[in-house]
């Protein structure tokens, strides 16, 4: 791949000599360089700085020598454009079979999300469709969604299983994710969420399904290296905190760190279980007591745990937004993700997620962008690979259309403000 030099970038955002997880007040600081250049070799960031350094020959000696000597150097003019790290969406259910807009209308008519699940709809409805669908068709649908998200600026993504709910179905989903990993230039992580809900046959007596998760699914998943993480939907009517711990401990024995759905609808001990399990991230957090916020803050100060907030899921289910301000004030490392799924967030648009976090959760634009890039990368174990403009990281970049300021991005929430997207040094969307 020929080296690339991006020049005259109006403002280059999230530039960091060293990258690390951002906690509390640190989230509000989004470093940037005005009138900047960015130099890329082998799809990775090799150097960056103010144009004046490039012009005077100061700064990036290595880059300069290559730029003057390499005949195949490609120059990209980014006059008038902002360049940011591509979005890191650390919580999605991107692989699913078909949509559930019928239930969307049922909810308009008065049914609740929990009520739809209780009557055998919701996740079970998606499981039925997924188990009826051929693996190739499931892959094609997921692939098309991933293409759309790439155009919307997503450069790294975590994808969960959880609509199989049986050995064959869960393995089918994880194989589809593996194929996405192989075919897509995006950085992708896979999470095993066999414990998404109990299949109908196990609604009353849970042990049979827990045995299947632990004894049948996990060993194959570990053997075939089909997952990077384990997840459980810890919720009233789904998996209790004790069941969550049992399942996660089995996952940990197979090398899978937990990333958990907790406190979406009820507070049932998921936070405490997640902390005991040393989870990489605790996700959702719509329903939090003051005590739990304090607990998350205290745990965050001595750990790398991420609190992942999913504002489009709260919005779609007409729930109060997650208390981002309280979590940031408590010192937590907040990340933002889309939760893309057919039941509670049928959108994986991270631009919308960012806007909604500013509008509904009162996050500052700088906090939201840090949460959707750098902290999102750490929430899926990709902190050294992506999420900031740092030498050695992948050149996963968003080029914006001309906008008056950074705050304009979440402010003009209905507009597509992305001009082009680069993944690993390749322009994957927009004009070269
Ligand atoms: O994160 N809450 C659990 N799982 C998904 C929704 C799944 C579905 O409704 O299909 C979520 O919101
Ligand atoms: Fe989810």
Short mmCIF file of C-alpha atoms in Angstrom, two decimals, residues 98-389:
data_model
loop_
_atom_site.label_atom_id
_atom_site.label_comp_id
_atom_site.label_asym_id
_atom_site.label_seq_id
_atom_site.Cartn_x
_atom_site.Cartn_y
_atom_site.Cartn_z
CA UNK A 98 -35.27 -9.62 9.59
CA UNK A 99 -36.95 -6.81 11.44
CA UNK A 100 -39.64 -6.49 14.16
CA UNK A 101 -41.61 -3.41 13.21
CA UNK A 102 -44.86 -5.25 14.10
CA UNK A 103 -43.80 -5.12 17.75
CA UNK A 104 -42.83 -1.49 17.28
CA UNK A 105 -46.48 -0.81 16.42
CA UNK A 106 -47.65 -3.02 19.33
CA UNK A 107 -45.60 -0.78 21.63
CA UNK A 108 -47.20 2.32 20.14
CA UNK A 109 -50.53 0.71 20.97
CA UNK A 110 -49.50 0.23 24.60
CA UNK A 111 -47.60 -3.03 25.07
CA UNK A 112 -44.30 -2.88 26.99
CA UNK A 113 -40.92 -4.34 25.95
CA UNK A 114 -41.04 -6.76 28.92
CA UNK A 115 -44.68 -7.64 28.09
CA UNK A 116 -43.81 -8.49 24.49
CA UNK A 117 -40.99 -10.76 25.72
CA UNK A 118 -43.27 -12.41 28.29
CA UNK A 119 -45.79 -13.44 25.58
CA UNK A 120 -42.98 -15.12 23.58
CA UNK A 121 -42.22 -12.21 21.24
CA UNK A 122 -39.14 -10.03 21.34
CA UNK A 123 -35.86 -11.91 21.49
CA UNK A 124 -37.67 -15.27 21.03
CA UNK A 125 -39.34 -13.91 17.90
CA UNK A 126 -35.91 -13.02 16.47
CA UNK A 127 -34.56 -16.44 17.55
CA UNK A 128 -37.30 -18.20 15.61
CA UNK A 129 -36.50 -16.21 12.48
CA UNK A 130 -32.76 -16.71 12.87
CA UNK A 131 -33.01 -20.45 13.31
CA UNK A 132 -35.17 -20.63 10.17
CA UNK A 133 -32.67 -18.68 8.07
CA UNK A 134 -29.76 -20.12 6.07
CA UNK A 135 -26.30 -19.04 7.22
CA UNK A 136 -25.57 -17.38 3.83
CA UNK A 137 -28.70 -15.22 4.01
CA UNK A 138 -27.91 -14.26 7.59
CA UNK A 139 -24.43 -13.27 6.48
CA UNK A 140 -25.77 -11.22 3.53
CA UNK A 141 -28.13 -9.25 5.78
CA UNK A 142 -25.39 -8.59 8.34
CA UNK A 143 -22.94 -7.64 5.59
CA UNK A 144 -25.35 -5.06 4.16
CA UNK A 145 -25.84 -3.54 7.62
CA UNK A 146 -22.10 -3.38 8.12
CA UNK A 147 -21.69 -1.57 4.77
CA UNK A 148 -24.26 1.00 5.85
CA UNK A 149 -22.49 1.53 9.19
CA UNK A 150 -19.15 1.92 7.44
CA UNK A 151 -20.60 4.77 5.37
CA UNK A 152 -21.84 6.30 8.64
CA UNK A 153 -18.29 6.34 10.01
CA UNK A 154 -18.03 3.18 12.12
CA UNK A 155 -14.52 1.72 11.95
CA UNK A 156 -14.58 -0.83 14.78
CA UNK A 157 -17.49 -2.83 16.10
CA UNK A 158 -18.40 -5.49 18.65
CA UNK A 159 -21.08 -7.97 17.57
CA UNK A 160 -22.97 -10.36 19.86
CA UNK A 161 -24.63 -13.70 19.30
CA UNK A 162 -27.83 -14.33 21.29
CA UNK A 163 -30.59 -14.97 18.76
CA UNK A 164 -29.76 -18.66 18.35
CA UNK A 165 -30.51 -19.83 21.90
CA UNK A 166 -29.51 -23.38 20.97
CA UNK A 167 -26.17 -24.94 20.08
CA UNK A 168 -26.64 -24.82 16.30
CA UNK A 169 -28.16 -21.33 16.22
CA UNK A 170 -25.53 -19.74 18.45
CA UNK A 171 -22.69 -21.36 16.49
CA UNK A 172 -24.29 -20.22 13.24
CA UNK A 173 -24.34 -16.61 14.48
CA UNK A 174 -20.74 -16.77 15.68
CA UNK A 175 -19.63 -18.25 12.36
CA UNK A 176 -21.34 -15.36 10.56
CA UNK A 177 -19.43 -12.91 12.79
CA UNK A 178 -16.19 -14.76 12.03
CA UNK A 179 -16.90 -14.43 8.30
CA UNK A 180 -17.57 -10.71 8.76
CA UNK A 181 -14.19 -10.45 10.53
CA UNK A 182 -12.51 -12.19 7.62
CA UNK A 183 -14.15 -10.17 4.85
CA UNK A 184 -14.45 -6.70 6.34
CA UNK A 185 -11.60 -4.23 6.82
CA UNK A 186 -13.24 -3.05 10.06
CA UNK A 187 -11.88 -4.17 13.43
CA UNK A 188 -14.49 -6.62 14.75
CA UNK A 189 -14.88 -8.37 18.12
CA UNK A 190 -17.31 -11.24 18.80
CA UNK A 191 -19.25 -11.75 22.02
CA UNK A 192 -21.10 -14.92 23.03
CA UNK A 193 -24.55 -13.94 24.37
CA UNK A 194 -26.19 -17.36 24.53
CA UNK A 195 -27.69 -16.11 27.83
CA UNK A 196 -29.89 -13.51 26.12
CA UNK A 197 -33.18 -15.08 27.19
CA UNK A 198 -34.45 -18.54 28.18
CA UNK A 199 -35.86 -20.59 25.30
CA UNK A 200 -39.56 -21.43 25.92
CA UNK A 201 -38.80 -25.00 27.02
CA UNK A 202 -36.60 -23.67 29.84
CA UNK A 203 -38.74 -20.74 30.99
CA UNK A 204 -39.71 -22.44 34.27
CA UNK A 205 -36.69 -24.59 35.06
CA UNK A 206 -33.53 -22.79 34.04
CA UNK A 207 -30.84 -25.31 34.86
CA UNK A 208 -31.14 -27.29 31.62
CA UNK A 209 -30.34 -24.22 29.52
CA UNK A 210 -27.50 -23.09 31.80
CA UNK A 211 -26.03 -26.59 31.44
CA UNK A 212 -26.30 -26.31 27.68
CA UNK A 213 -24.54 -22.92 27.69
CA UNK A 214 -21.77 -24.12 29.95
CA UNK A 215 -21.27 -27.72 28.85
CA UNK A 216 -22.30 -27.75 25.19
CA UNK A 217 -21.81 -24.28 23.72
CA UNK A 218 -18.83 -22.78 25.58
CA UNK A 219 -16.38 -25.66 24.97
CA UNK A 220 -16.98 -25.58 21.20
CA UNK A 221 -16.85 -21.78 21.07
CA UNK A 222 -13.55 -21.78 22.96
CA UNK A 223 -12.11 -24.63 20.91
CA UNK A 224 -12.98 -22.94 17.61
CA UNK A 225 -12.07 -19.47 18.97
CA UNK A 226 -15.44 -18.13 17.88
CA UNK A 227 -15.78 -15.47 20.60
CA UNK A 228 -13.66 -12.84 22.32
CA UNK A 229 -16.08 -12.01 25.16
CA UNK A 230 -19.07 -13.38 27.07
CA UNK A 231 -22.28 -11.48 27.80
CA UNK A 232 -25.45 -12.18 29.84
CA UNK A 233 -28.73 -10.22 29.88
CA UNK A 234 -28.96 -9.78 33.66
CA UNK A 235 -32.55 -8.64 34.12
CA UNK A 236 -35.82 -9.49 35.88
CA UNK A 237 -37.54 -12.21 33.80
CA UNK A 238 -34.25 -13.05 32.06
CA UNK A 239 -31.06 -14.03 33.99
CA UNK A 240 -30.62 -13.38 37.72
CA UNK A 241 -27.39 -11.96 39.14
CA UNK A 242 -26.48 -15.41 40.52
CA UNK A 243 -27.11 -17.06 37.13
CA UNK A 244 -25.08 -14.30 35.47
CA UNK A 245 -22.14 -15.08 37.72
CA UNK A 246 -22.33 -18.83 37.12
CA UNK A 247 -22.41 -18.39 33.34
CA UNK A 248 -19.65 -15.74 33.29
CA UNK A 249 -17.36 -17.78 35.54
CA UNK A 250 -17.67 -20.63 33.03
CA UNK A 251 -16.87 -18.17 30.23
CA UNK A 252 -13.86 -16.84 32.13
CA UNK A 253 -12.58 -20.43 32.52
CA UNK A 254 -12.66 -20.58 28.71
CA UNK A 255 -10.78 -17.30 28.37
CA UNK A 256 -13.77 -15.02 27.70
CA UNK A 257 -13.95 -11.77 29.69
CA UNK A 258 -17.48 -10.55 30.55
CA UNK A 259 -19.20 -7.56 28.95
CA UNK A 260 -22.66 -7.44 30.49
CA UNK A 261 -26.20 -6.15 29.93
CA UNK A 262 -27.13 -4.80 33.39
CA UNK A 263 -29.72 -2.42 34.87
CA UNK A 264 -31.62 -1.83 31.63
CA UNK A 265 -35.09 -2.17 33.15
CA UNK A 266 -34.45 -3.11 36.79
CA UNK A 267 -31.73 -3.04 39.39
CA UNK A 268 -31.26 -6.69 40.44
CA UNK A 269 -27.59 -6.93 41.47
CA UNK A 270 -26.01 -6.96 38.02
CA UNK A 271 -23.61 -4.13 38.84
CA UNK A 272 -22.31 -5.89 41.94
CA UNK A 273 -21.97 -9.17 40.00
CA UNK A 274 -20.16 -7.39 37.15
CA UNK A 275 -17.71 -5.79 39.55
CA UNK A 276 -17.01 -9.13 41.26
CA UNK A 277 -16.42 -10.65 37.81
CA UNK A 278 -14.08 -7.80 36.86
CA UNK A 279 -16.14 -7.21 33.70
CA UNK A 280 -14.53 -5.29 30.84
CA UNK A 281 -17.72 -3.28 30.49
CA UNK A 282 -21.13 -2.88 32.10
CA UNK A 283 -23.66 -1.82 29.49
CA UNK A 284 -27.12 -0.14 29.41
CA UNK A 285 -27.38 1.34 32.96
CA UNK A 286 -30.73 3.07 32.34
CA UNK A 287 -31.91 2.16 35.86
CA UNK A 288 -29.37 3.10 38.52
CA UNK A 289 -29.64 3.92 42.22
CA UNK A 290 -27.41 6.58 43.76
CA UNK A 291 -25.65 3.82 45.65
CA UNK A 292 -24.89 1.95 42.43
CA UNK A 293 -23.49 5.10 40.79
CA UNK A 294 -21.16 5.48 43.80
CA UNK A 295 -20.13 1.85 43.50
CA UNK A 296 -19.35 2.23 39.79
CA UNK A 297 -17.32 5.37 40.50
CA UNK A 298 -15.26 3.71 43.22
CA UNK A 299 -14.62 0.63 41.11
CA UNK A 300 -13.68 2.75 38.08
CA UNK A 301 -10.90 4.56 39.92
CA UNK A 302 -8.91 1.35 40.37
CA UNK A 303 -9.88 -0.56 37.23
CA UNK A 304 -10.22 -0.36 33.46
CA UNK A 305 -13.95 -1.08 33.53
CA UNK A 306 -16.07 0.86 31.05
CA UNK A 307 -19.68 1.99 31.59
CA UNK A 308 -21.25 1.74 28.15
CA UNK A 309 -24.35 3.85 27.56
CA UNK A 310 -26.81 3.16 24.75
CA UNK A 311 -28.97 6.27 24.32
CA UNK A 312 -30.80 5.12 21.19
CA UNK A 313 -32.10 2.06 23.11
CA UNK A 314 -33.46 4.28 25.91
CA UNK A 315 -34.98 6.56 23.26
CA UNK A 316 -36.58 3.74 21.27
CA UNK A 317 -38.10 2.14 24.40
CA UNK A 318 -39.27 5.56 25.66
CA UNK A 319 -37.24 5.24 28.84
CA UNK A 320 -35.42 7.98 30.72
CA UNK A 321 -31.91 8.39 29.33
CA UNK A 322 -28.91 6.95 31.21
CA UNK A 323 -27.50 9.28 33.92
CA UNK A 324 -24.30 10.10 32.04
CA UNK A 325 -23.59 13.28 34.04
CA UNK A 326 -23.79 11.47 37.38
CA UNK A 327 -21.54 8.67 36.10
CA UNK A 328 -18.97 11.14 34.75
CA UNK A 329 -19.07 13.11 38.01
CA UNK A 330 -18.49 9.85 39.90
CA UNK A 331 -15.29 9.33 37.84
CA UNK A 332 -16.52 6.55 35.54
CA UNK A 333 -15.06 5.74 32.11
CA UNK A 334 -18.14 6.27 29.96
CA UNK A 335 -18.41 4.87 26.41
CA UNK A 336 -21.26 5.28 23.91
CA UNK A 337 -22.53 2.50 21.66
CA UNK A 338 -25.49 1.88 19.36
CA UNK A 339 -26.90 -1.44 20.69
CA UNK A 340 -27.98 -2.01 17.05
CA UNK A 341 -30.67 -4.73 17.30
CA UNK A 342 -34.19 -5.32 15.93
CA UNK A 343 -36.00 -4.91 19.29
CA UNK A 344 -34.67 -1.91 21.17
CA UNK A 345 -32.41 0.01 18.76
CA UNK A 346 -33.00 -0.67 15.07
CA UNK A 347 -30.24 1.77 14.14
CA UNK A 348 -26.48 1.50 14.31
CA UNK A 349 -25.93 5.15 13.41
CA UNK A 350 -23.24 6.37 15.82
CA UNK A 351 -23.73 9.99 14.66
CA UNK A 352 -27.26 9.75 16.03
CA UNK A 353 -25.98 8.08 19.23
CA UNK A 354 -23.62 11.01 19.78
CA UNK A 355 -26.34 13.59 19.11
CA UNK A 356 -28.72 11.81 21.47
CA UNK A 357 -26.13 11.65 24.23
CA UNK A 358 -25.70 15.44 23.97
CA UNK A 359 -29.43 16.17 23.70
CA UNK A 360 -30.86 13.59 26.10
CA UNK A 361 -28.00 12.97 28.52
CA UNK A 362 -26.36 16.40 28.47
CA UNK A 363 -22.96 15.09 27.49
CA UNK A 364 -20.69 17.76 25.99
CA UNK A 365 -19.77 17.16 22.32
CA UNK A 366 -16.13 16.58 23.37
CA UNK A 367 -17.23 14.01 25.98
CA UNK A 368 -19.49 12.28 23.48
CA UNK A 369 -16.77 12.03 20.83
CA UNK A 370 -14.23 10.66 23.32
CA UNK A 371 -16.86 8.17 24.55
CA UNK A 372 -17.68 7.07 20.98
CA UNK A 373 -14.06 6.72 19.89
CA UNK A 374 -11.30 6.15 22.45
CA UNK A 375 -13.39 4.75 25.31
CA UNK A 376 -15.39 2.63 22.88
CA UNK A 377 -12.15 1.11 21.62
CA UNK A 378 -11.14 0.17 25.18
CA UNK A 379 -14.60 -1.30 25.82
CA UNK A 380 -13.81 -3.92 23.17
CA UNK A 381 -10.13 -4.41 23.92
CA UNK A 382 -8.98 -2.40 20.90
CA UNK A 383 -7.44 0.54 22.75
CA UNK A 384 -4.00 0.03 21.27
CA UNK A 385 -5.35 -0.38 17.72
CA UNK A 386 -7.90 2.38 17.16
CA UNK A 387 -9.98 5.19 18.75
CA UNK A 388 -7.52 8.11 18.60
CA UNK A 389 -5.00 9.82 16.33
#
